[in-house]
mmCIF file of C-alpha atoms in Angstrom:
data_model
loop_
_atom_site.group_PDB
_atom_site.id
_atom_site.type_symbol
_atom_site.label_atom_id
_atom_site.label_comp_id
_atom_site.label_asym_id
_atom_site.label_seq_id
_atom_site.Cartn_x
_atom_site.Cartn_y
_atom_site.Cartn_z
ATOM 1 C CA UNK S 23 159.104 107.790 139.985
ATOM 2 C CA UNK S 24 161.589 109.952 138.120
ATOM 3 C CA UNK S 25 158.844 111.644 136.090
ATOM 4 C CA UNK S 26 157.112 112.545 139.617
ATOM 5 C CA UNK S 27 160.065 113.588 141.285
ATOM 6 C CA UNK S 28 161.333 116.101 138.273
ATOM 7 C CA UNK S 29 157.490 117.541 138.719
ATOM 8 C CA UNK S 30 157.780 118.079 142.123
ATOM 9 C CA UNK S 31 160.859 119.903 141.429
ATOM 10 C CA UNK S 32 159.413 122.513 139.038
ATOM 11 C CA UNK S 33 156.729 122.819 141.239
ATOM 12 C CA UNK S 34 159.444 123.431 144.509
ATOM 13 C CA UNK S 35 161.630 125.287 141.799
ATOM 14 C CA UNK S 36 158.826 128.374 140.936
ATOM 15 C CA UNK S 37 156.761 127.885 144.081
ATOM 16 C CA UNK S 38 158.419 130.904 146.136
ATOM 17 C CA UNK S 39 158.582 133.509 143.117
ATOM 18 C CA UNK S 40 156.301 134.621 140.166
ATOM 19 C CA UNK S 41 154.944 132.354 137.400
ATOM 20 C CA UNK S 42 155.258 134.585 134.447
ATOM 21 C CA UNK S 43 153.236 133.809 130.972
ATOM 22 C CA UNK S 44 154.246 132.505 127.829
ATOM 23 C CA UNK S 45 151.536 133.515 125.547
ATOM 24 C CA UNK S 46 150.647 132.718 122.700
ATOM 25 C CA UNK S 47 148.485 135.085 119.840
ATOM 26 C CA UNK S 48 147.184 133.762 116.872
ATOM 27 C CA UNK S 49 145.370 135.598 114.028
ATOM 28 C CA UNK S 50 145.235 134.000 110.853
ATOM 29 C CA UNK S 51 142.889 132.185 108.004
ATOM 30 C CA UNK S 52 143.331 128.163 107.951
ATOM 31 C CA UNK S 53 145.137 127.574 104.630
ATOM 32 C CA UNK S 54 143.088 124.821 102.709
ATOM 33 C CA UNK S 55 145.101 121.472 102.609
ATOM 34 C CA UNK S 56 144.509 119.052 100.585
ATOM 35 C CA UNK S 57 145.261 115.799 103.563
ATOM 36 C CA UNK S 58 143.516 117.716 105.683
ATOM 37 C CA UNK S 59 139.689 117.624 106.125
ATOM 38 C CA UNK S 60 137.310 120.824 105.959
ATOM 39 C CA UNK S 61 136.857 120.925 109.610
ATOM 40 C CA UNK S 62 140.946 120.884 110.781
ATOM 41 C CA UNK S 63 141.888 123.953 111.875
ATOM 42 C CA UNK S 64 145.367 125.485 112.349
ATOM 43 C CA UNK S 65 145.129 127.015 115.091
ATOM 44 C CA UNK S 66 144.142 123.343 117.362
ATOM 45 C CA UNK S 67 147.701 122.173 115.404
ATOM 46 C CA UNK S 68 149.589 125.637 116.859
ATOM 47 C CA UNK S 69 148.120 125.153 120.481
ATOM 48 C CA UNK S 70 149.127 121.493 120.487
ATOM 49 C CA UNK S 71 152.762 122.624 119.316
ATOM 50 C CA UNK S 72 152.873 125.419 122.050
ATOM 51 C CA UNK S 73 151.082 123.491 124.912
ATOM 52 C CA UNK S 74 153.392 120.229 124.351
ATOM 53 C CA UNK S 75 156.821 122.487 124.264
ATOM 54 C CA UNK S 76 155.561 124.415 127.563
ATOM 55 C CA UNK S 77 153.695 121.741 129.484
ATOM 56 C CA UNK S 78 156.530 121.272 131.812
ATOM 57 C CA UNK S 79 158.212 124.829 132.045
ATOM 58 C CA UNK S 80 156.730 126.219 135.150
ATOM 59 C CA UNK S 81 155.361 128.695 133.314
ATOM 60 C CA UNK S 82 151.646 129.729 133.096
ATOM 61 C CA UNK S 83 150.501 129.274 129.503
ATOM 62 C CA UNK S 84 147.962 131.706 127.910
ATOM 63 C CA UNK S 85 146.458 130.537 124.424
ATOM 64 C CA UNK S 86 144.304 133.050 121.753
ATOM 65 C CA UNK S 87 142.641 132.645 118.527
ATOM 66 C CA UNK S 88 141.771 135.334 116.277
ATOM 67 C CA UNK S 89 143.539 137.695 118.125
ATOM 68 C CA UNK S 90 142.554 141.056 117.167
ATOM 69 C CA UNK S 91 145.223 144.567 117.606
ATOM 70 C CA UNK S 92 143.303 145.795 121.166
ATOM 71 C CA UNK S 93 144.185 142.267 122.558
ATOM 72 C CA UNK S 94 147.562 142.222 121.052
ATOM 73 C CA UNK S 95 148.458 145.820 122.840
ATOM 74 C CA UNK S 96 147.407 144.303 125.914
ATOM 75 C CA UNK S 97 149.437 140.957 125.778
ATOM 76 C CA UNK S 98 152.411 142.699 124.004
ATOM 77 C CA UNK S 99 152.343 145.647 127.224
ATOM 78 C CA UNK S 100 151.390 142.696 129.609
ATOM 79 C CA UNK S 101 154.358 143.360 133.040
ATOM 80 C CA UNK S 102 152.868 139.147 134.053
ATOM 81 C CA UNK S 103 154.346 138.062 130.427
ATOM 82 C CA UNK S 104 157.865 136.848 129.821
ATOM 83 C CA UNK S 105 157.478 135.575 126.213
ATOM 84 C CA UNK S 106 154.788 136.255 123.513
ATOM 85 C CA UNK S 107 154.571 134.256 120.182
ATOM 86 C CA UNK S 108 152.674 136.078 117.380
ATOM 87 C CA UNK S 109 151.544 133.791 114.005
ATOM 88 C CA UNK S 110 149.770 136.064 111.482
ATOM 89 C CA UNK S 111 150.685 136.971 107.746
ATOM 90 C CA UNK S 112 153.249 139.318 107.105
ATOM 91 C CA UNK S 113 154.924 140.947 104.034
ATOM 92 C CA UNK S 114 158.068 142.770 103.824
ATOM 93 C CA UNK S 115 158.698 146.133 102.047
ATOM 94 C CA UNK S 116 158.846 145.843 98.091
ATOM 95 C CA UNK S 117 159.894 148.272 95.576
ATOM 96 C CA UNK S 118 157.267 147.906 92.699
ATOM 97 C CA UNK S 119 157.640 149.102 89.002
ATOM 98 C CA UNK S 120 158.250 152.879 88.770
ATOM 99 C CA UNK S 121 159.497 153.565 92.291
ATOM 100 C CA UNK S 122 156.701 152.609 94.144
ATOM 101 C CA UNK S 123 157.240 151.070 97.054
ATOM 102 C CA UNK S 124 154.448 148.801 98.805
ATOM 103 C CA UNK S 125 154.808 149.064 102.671
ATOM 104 C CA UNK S 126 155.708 146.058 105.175
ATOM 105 C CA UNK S 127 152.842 144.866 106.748
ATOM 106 C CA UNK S 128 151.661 142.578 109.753
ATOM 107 C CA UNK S 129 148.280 141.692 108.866
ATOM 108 C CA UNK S 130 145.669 140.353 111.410
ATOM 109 C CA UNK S 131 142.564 137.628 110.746
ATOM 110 C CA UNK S 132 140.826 141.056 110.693
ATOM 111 C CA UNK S 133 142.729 142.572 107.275
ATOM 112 C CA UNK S 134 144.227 144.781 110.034
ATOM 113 C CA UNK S 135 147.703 145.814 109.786
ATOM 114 C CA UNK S 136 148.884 145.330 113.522
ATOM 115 C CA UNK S 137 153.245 146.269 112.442
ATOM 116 C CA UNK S 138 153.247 149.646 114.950
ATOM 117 C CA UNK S 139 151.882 147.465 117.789
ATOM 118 C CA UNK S 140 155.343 145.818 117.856
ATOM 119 C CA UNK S 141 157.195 149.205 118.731
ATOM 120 C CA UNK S 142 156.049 149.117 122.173
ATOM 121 C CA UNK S 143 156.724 145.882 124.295
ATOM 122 C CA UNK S 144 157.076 145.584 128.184
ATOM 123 C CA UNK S 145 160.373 145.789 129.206
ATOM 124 C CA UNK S 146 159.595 142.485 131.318
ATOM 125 C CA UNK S 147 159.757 140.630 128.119
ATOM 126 C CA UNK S 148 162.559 138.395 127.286
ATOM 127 C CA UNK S 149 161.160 137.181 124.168
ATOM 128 C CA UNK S 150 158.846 138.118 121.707
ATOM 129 C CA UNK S 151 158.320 135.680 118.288
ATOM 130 C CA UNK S 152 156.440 136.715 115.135
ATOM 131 C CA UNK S 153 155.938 133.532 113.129
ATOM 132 C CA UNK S 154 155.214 135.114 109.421
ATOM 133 C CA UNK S 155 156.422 136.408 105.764
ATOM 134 C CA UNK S 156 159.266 138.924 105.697
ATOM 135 C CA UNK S 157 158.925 140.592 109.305
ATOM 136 C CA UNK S 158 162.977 140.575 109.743
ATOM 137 C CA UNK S 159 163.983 143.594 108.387
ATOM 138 C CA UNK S 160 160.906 145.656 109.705
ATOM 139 C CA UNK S 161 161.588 144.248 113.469
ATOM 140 C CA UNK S 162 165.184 144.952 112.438
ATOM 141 C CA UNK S 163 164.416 148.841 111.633
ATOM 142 C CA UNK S 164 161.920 149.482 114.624
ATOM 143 C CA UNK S 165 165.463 148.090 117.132
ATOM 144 C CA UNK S 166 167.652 150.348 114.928
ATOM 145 C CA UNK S 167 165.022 153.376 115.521
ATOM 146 C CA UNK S 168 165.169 152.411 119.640
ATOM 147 C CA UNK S 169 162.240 151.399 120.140
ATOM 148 C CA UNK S 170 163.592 148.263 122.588
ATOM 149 C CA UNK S 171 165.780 150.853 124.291
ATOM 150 C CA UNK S 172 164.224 150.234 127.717
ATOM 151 C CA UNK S 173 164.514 146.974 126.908
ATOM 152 C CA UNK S 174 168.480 145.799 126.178
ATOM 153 C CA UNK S 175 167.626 142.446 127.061
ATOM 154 C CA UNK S 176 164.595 141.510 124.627
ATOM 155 C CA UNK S 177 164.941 139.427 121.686
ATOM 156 C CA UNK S 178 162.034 139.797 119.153
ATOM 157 C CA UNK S 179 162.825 136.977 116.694
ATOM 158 C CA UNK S 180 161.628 137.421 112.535
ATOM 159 C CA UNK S 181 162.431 135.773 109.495
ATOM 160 C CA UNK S 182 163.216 136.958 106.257
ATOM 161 C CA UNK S 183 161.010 134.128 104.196
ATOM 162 C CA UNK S 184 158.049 132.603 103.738
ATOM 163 C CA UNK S 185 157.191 130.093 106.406
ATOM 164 C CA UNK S 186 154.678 127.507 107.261
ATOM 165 C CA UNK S 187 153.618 128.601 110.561
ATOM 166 C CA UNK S 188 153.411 125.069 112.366
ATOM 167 C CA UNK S 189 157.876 125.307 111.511
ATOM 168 C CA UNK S 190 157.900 128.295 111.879
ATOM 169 C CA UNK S 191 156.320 128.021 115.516
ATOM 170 C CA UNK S 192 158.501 125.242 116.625
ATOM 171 C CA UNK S 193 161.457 127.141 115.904
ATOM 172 C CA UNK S 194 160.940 130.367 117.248
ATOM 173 C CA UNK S 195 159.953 128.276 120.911
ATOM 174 C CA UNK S 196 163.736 126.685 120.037
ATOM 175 C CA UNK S 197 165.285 129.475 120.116
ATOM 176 C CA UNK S 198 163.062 131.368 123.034
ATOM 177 C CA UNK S 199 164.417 128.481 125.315
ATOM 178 C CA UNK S 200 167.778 130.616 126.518
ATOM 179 C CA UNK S 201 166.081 133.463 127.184
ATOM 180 C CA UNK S 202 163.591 131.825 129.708
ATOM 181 C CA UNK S 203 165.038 128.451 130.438
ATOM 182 C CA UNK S 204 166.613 125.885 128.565
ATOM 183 C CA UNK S 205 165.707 123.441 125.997
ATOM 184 C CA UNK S 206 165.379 119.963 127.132
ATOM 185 C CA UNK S 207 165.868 117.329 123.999
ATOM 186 C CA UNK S 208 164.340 114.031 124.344
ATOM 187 C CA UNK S 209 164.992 111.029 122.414
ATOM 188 C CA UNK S 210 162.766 110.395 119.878
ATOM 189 C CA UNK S 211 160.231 113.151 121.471
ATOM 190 C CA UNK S 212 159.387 116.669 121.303
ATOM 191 C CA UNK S 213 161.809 118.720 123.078
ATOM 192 C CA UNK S 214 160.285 120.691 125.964
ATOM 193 C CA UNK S 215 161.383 124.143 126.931
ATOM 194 C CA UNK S 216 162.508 124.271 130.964
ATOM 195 C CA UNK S 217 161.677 127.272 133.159
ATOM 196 C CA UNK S 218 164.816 128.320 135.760
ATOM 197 C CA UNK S 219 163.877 129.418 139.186
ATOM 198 C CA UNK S 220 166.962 132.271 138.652
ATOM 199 C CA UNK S 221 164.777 133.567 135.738
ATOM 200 C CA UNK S 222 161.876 133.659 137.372
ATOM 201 C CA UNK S 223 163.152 135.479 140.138
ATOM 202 C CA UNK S 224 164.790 138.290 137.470
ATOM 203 C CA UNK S 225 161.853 138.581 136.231
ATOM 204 C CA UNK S 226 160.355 139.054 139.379
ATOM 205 C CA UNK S 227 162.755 141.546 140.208
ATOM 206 C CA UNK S 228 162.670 143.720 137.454
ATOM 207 C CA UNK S 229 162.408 147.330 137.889
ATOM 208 C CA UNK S 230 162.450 148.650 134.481
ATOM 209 C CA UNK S 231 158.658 149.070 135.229
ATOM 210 C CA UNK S 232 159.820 151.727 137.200
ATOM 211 C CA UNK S 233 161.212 154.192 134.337
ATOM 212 C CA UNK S 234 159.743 157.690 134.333
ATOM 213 C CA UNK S 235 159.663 159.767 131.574
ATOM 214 C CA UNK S 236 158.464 163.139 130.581
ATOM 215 C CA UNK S 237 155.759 164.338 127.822
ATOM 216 C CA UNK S 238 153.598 166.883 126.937
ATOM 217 C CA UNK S 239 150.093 165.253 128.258
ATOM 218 C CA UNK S 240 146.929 166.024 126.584
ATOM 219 C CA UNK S 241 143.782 164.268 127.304
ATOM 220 C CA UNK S 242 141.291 162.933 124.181
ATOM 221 C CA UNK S 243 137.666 162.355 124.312
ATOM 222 C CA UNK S 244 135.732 159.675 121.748
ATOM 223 C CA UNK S 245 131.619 160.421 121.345
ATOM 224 C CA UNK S 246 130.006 158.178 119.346
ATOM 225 C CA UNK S 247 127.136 158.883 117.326
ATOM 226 C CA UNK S 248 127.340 155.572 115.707
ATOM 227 C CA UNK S 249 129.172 152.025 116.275
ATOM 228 C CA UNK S 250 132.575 152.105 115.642
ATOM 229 C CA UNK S 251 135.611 150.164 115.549
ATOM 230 C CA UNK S 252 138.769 149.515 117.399
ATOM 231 C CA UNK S 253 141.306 152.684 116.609
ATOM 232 C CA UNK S 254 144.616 153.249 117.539
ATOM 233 C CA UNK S 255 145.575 156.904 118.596
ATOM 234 C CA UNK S 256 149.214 157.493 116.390
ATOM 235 C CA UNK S 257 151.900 160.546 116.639
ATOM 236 C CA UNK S 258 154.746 159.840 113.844
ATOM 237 C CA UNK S 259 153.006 156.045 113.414
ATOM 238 C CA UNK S 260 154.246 155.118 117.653
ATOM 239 C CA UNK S 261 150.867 153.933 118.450
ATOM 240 C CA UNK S 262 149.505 156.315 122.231
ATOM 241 C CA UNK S 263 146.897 154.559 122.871
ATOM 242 C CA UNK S 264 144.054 151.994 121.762
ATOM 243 C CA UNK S 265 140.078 152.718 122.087
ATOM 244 C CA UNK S 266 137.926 149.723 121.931
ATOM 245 C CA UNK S 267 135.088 148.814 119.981
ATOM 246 C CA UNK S 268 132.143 151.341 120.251
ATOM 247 C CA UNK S 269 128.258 151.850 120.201
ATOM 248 C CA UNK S 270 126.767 154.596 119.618
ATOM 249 C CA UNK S 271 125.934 157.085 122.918
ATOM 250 C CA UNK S 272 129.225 155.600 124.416
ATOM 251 C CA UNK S 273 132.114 158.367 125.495
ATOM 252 C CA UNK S 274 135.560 157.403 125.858
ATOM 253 C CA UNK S 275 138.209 159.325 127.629
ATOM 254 C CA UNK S 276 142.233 159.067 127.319
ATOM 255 C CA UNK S 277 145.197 160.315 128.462
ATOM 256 C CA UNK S 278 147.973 160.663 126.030
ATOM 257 C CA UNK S 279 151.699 162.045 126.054
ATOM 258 C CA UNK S 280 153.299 163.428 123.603
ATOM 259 C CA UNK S 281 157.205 162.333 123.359
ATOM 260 C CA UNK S 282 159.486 164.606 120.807
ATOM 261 C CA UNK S 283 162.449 162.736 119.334
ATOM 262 C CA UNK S 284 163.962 165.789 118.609
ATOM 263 C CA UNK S 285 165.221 169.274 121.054
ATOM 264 C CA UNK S 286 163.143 170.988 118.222
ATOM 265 C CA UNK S 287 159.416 171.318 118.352
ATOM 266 C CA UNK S 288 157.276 172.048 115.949
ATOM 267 C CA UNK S 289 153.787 171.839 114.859
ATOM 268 C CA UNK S 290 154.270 168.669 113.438
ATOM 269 C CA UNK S 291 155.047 167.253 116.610
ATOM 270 C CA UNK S 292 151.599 167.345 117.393
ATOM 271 C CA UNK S 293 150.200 166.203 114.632
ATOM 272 C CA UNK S 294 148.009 163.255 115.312
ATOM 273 C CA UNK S 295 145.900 160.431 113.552
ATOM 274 C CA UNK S 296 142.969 158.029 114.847
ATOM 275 C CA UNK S 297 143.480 154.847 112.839
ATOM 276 C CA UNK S 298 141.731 152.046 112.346
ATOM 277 C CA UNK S 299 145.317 150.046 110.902
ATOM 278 C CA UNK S 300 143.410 148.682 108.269
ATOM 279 C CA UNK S 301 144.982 147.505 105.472
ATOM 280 C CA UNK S 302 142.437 148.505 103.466
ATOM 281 C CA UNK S 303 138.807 149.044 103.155
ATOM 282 C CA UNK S 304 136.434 150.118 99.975
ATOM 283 C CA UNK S 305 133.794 151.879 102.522
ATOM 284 C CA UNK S 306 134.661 155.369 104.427
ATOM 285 C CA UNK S 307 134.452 154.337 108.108
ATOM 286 C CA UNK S 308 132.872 156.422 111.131
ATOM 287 C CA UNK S 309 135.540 156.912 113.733
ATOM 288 C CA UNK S 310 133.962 158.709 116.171
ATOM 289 C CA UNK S 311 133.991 162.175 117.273
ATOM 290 C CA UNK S 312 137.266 163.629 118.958
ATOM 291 C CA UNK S 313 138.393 166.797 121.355
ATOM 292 C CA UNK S 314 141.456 167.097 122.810
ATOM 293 C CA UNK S 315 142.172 169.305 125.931
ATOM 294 C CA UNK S 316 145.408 170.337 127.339
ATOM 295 C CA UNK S 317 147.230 172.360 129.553
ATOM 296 C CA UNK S 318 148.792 174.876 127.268
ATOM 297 C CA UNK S 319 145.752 175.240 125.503
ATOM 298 C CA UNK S 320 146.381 173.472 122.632
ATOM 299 C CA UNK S 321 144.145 173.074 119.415
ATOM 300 C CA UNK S 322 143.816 170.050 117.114
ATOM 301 C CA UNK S 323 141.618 170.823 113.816
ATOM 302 C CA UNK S 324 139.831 167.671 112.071
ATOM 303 C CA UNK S 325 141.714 167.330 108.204
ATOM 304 C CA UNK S 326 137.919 167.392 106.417
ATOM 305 C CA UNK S 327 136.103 168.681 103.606
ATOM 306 C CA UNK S 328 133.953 172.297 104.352
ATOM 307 C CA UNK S 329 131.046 170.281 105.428
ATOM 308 C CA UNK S 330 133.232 168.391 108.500
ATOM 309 C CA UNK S 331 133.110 165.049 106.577
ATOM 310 C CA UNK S 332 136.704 163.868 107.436
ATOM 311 C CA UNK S 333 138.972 163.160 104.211
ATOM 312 C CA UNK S 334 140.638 160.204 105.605
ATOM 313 C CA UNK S 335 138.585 156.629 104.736
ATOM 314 C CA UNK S 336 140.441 154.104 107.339
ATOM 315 C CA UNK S 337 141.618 156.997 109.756
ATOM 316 C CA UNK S 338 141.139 160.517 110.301
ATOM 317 C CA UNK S 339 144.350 163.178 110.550
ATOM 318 C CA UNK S 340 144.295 165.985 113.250
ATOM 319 C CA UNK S 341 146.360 168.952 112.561
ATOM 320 C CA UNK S 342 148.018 170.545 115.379
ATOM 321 C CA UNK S 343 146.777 174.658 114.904
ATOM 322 C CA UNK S 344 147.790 176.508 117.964
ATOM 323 C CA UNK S 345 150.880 178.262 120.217
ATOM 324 C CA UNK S 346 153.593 175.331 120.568
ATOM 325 C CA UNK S 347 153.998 174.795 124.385
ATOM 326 C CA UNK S 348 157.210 175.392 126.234
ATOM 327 C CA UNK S 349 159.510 172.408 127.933
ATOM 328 C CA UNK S 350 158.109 173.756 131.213
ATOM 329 C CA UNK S 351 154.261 172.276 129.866
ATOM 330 C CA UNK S 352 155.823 168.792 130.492
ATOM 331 C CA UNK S 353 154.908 166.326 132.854
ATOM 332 C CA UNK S 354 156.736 163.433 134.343
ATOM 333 C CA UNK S 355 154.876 160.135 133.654
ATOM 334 C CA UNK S 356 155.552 156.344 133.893
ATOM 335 C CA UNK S 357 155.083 154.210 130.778
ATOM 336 C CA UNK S 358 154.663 150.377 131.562
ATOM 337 C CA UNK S 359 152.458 149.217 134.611
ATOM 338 C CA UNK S 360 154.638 147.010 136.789
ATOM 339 C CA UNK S 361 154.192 143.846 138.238
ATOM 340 C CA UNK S 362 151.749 143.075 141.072
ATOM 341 C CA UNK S 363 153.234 140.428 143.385
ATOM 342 C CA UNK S 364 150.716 138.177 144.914
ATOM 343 C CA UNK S 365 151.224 137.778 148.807
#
């Protein structure tokens, strides 16, 4: 009777506002264990984890395997989620022998390296997990460069060592509980994380969604002569926007803004690169085929040999070769889609 009546309560509790998402994306290789048969896979263990900690929350629980970086954007820029969970490898920044350094890295089931993805997040997330290797310090520097600045309230949660991802899991959902709820402990059970009808409604209520900011636009075209894969569009590695997966004979069309972090423009503000993020590959990929077309008139030259063949192997650099525009080129544009409230 009690179990029915603290159900009913939840249900009463989140009926009258939004049920936001707790998601969670996972993109990772099953390690080979030696108790564990050739057909267990980790990602039925990490669902299990997540679905048991969440059952009773209130919240609506998404679940992906083999996430890939198009689906990550979307979940990661999602206004319906609250809290996304992440489990992939990761590697932190090393200084090798001679000076050379060896980039961190976030590194899908793909061999893609999905790190920039995590400098933009919806500012109607509370929480945001990455259950890997060595991710601290990188999350750490994208906060310190204000990326999260729209977002004073989000907690993206690292660590700074190795960790088996089924731990690793349960404790990031631990500590995601006072950000969205509260952590219910249960004798000799698994503790559940509980949704609050007050957070729901702040969520609900959120207006950051309604920030406006101002860029130079330009809009980018993608003609395909071949198939191609998912590419990011990057200006100083802040990812503009994601093209999909491509046959050849399909166009796609984009609309892009351009964001200066400094009073002083220069060329290299507009420099530009179409990247696949992967972490590396031994065969030159086919991108596609790119124009760009502005107000100002701007021009953006292909960095290739003399035949056209670009130079780049994973990604393709476009130099910025024209008249910089003025602050009067700018437009006023919103960044994050908000909420749609079902009647």
């Amino acid at each position: 009777m009690k179990k029915i009546l603290f159900l009913l309560f939840i249900a009463l509790n989140t009926l009258a506002t939004t049920r936001p998402n707790v998601v969670l994306l996972s993109s990772l290789d099953t390690p080979k264990i030696w108790y564990h048969s050739n057909k267990w896979k980790i990602e039925k263990t990490l669902n299990k984890i997540f679905y048991k900690r969440f059952k009773k929350s209130g919240l609506n629980i998404v679940i992906k395997e083999k996430v890939d970086q198009e689906t990550l954007r979307t979940e990661l820029m999602n206004p319906k989620n609250i809290a996304v969970f992440w489990v992939s490898h990761a590697k932190d920044e090393q200084v090798l022998s001679g000076g050379i350094s060896s980039d961190a890295a976030i590194v899908d089931y793909y061999g893609v390296d999905v790190k920039s993805h995590f400098k933009n997040i919806h500012p109607n997330m509370k929480y945001v997990g990455l259950v890997g290797c060595n991710a601290k310090n990188l999350i750490q520097k994208y906060r310190d460069e204000g990326n999260y600045a729209d977002n004073k309230d989000l907690e993206v949660h690292s660590y700074d060592k190795k960790v088996d991802a089924r731990i690793g899991l349960r404790k990031s959902i631990r500590l995601s509980a006072k950000h969205i709820g509260k952590l219910k402990k249960r004798l000799l059970a698994t503790p559940q994380v509980i949704g609050f009808k007050t957070v729901f409604e702040e969520f609900e209520n959120n207006k950051s969604c309604n920030i406006k900011k101002s860029g130079f636009k330009v809009e980018i075209t993608r003609e395909l002569k071949e198939d191609s894969p998912v590419v990011a569009v990057k200006s100083n590695d802040k990812i503009l926007h994601v093209f999909a997966q491509a046959k050849a004979g399909d166009i796609q069309k984009a609309e892009v803004f351009f964001q200066p972090s400094s009073k002083e423009i220069t060329k290299n503000t507009f420099k530009l690169s179409v990247d696949t993020n992967l972490y590396s590959s031994l065969t030159k990929l086919y991108l596609g085929d790119f124009s760009f077309d502005s107000s100002w008139n701007g021009n953006w030259k292909l960095f290739a040999k003399r035949d056209g063949t670009p130079l780049g192997v994973t990604k393709n650099l476009f130099r910025y070769k024209a008249q910089l525009p003025s602050n009067i080129d700018k437009e006023e544009f919103s960044p994050y889609e908000c909420l749609k409230l079902s009647k």
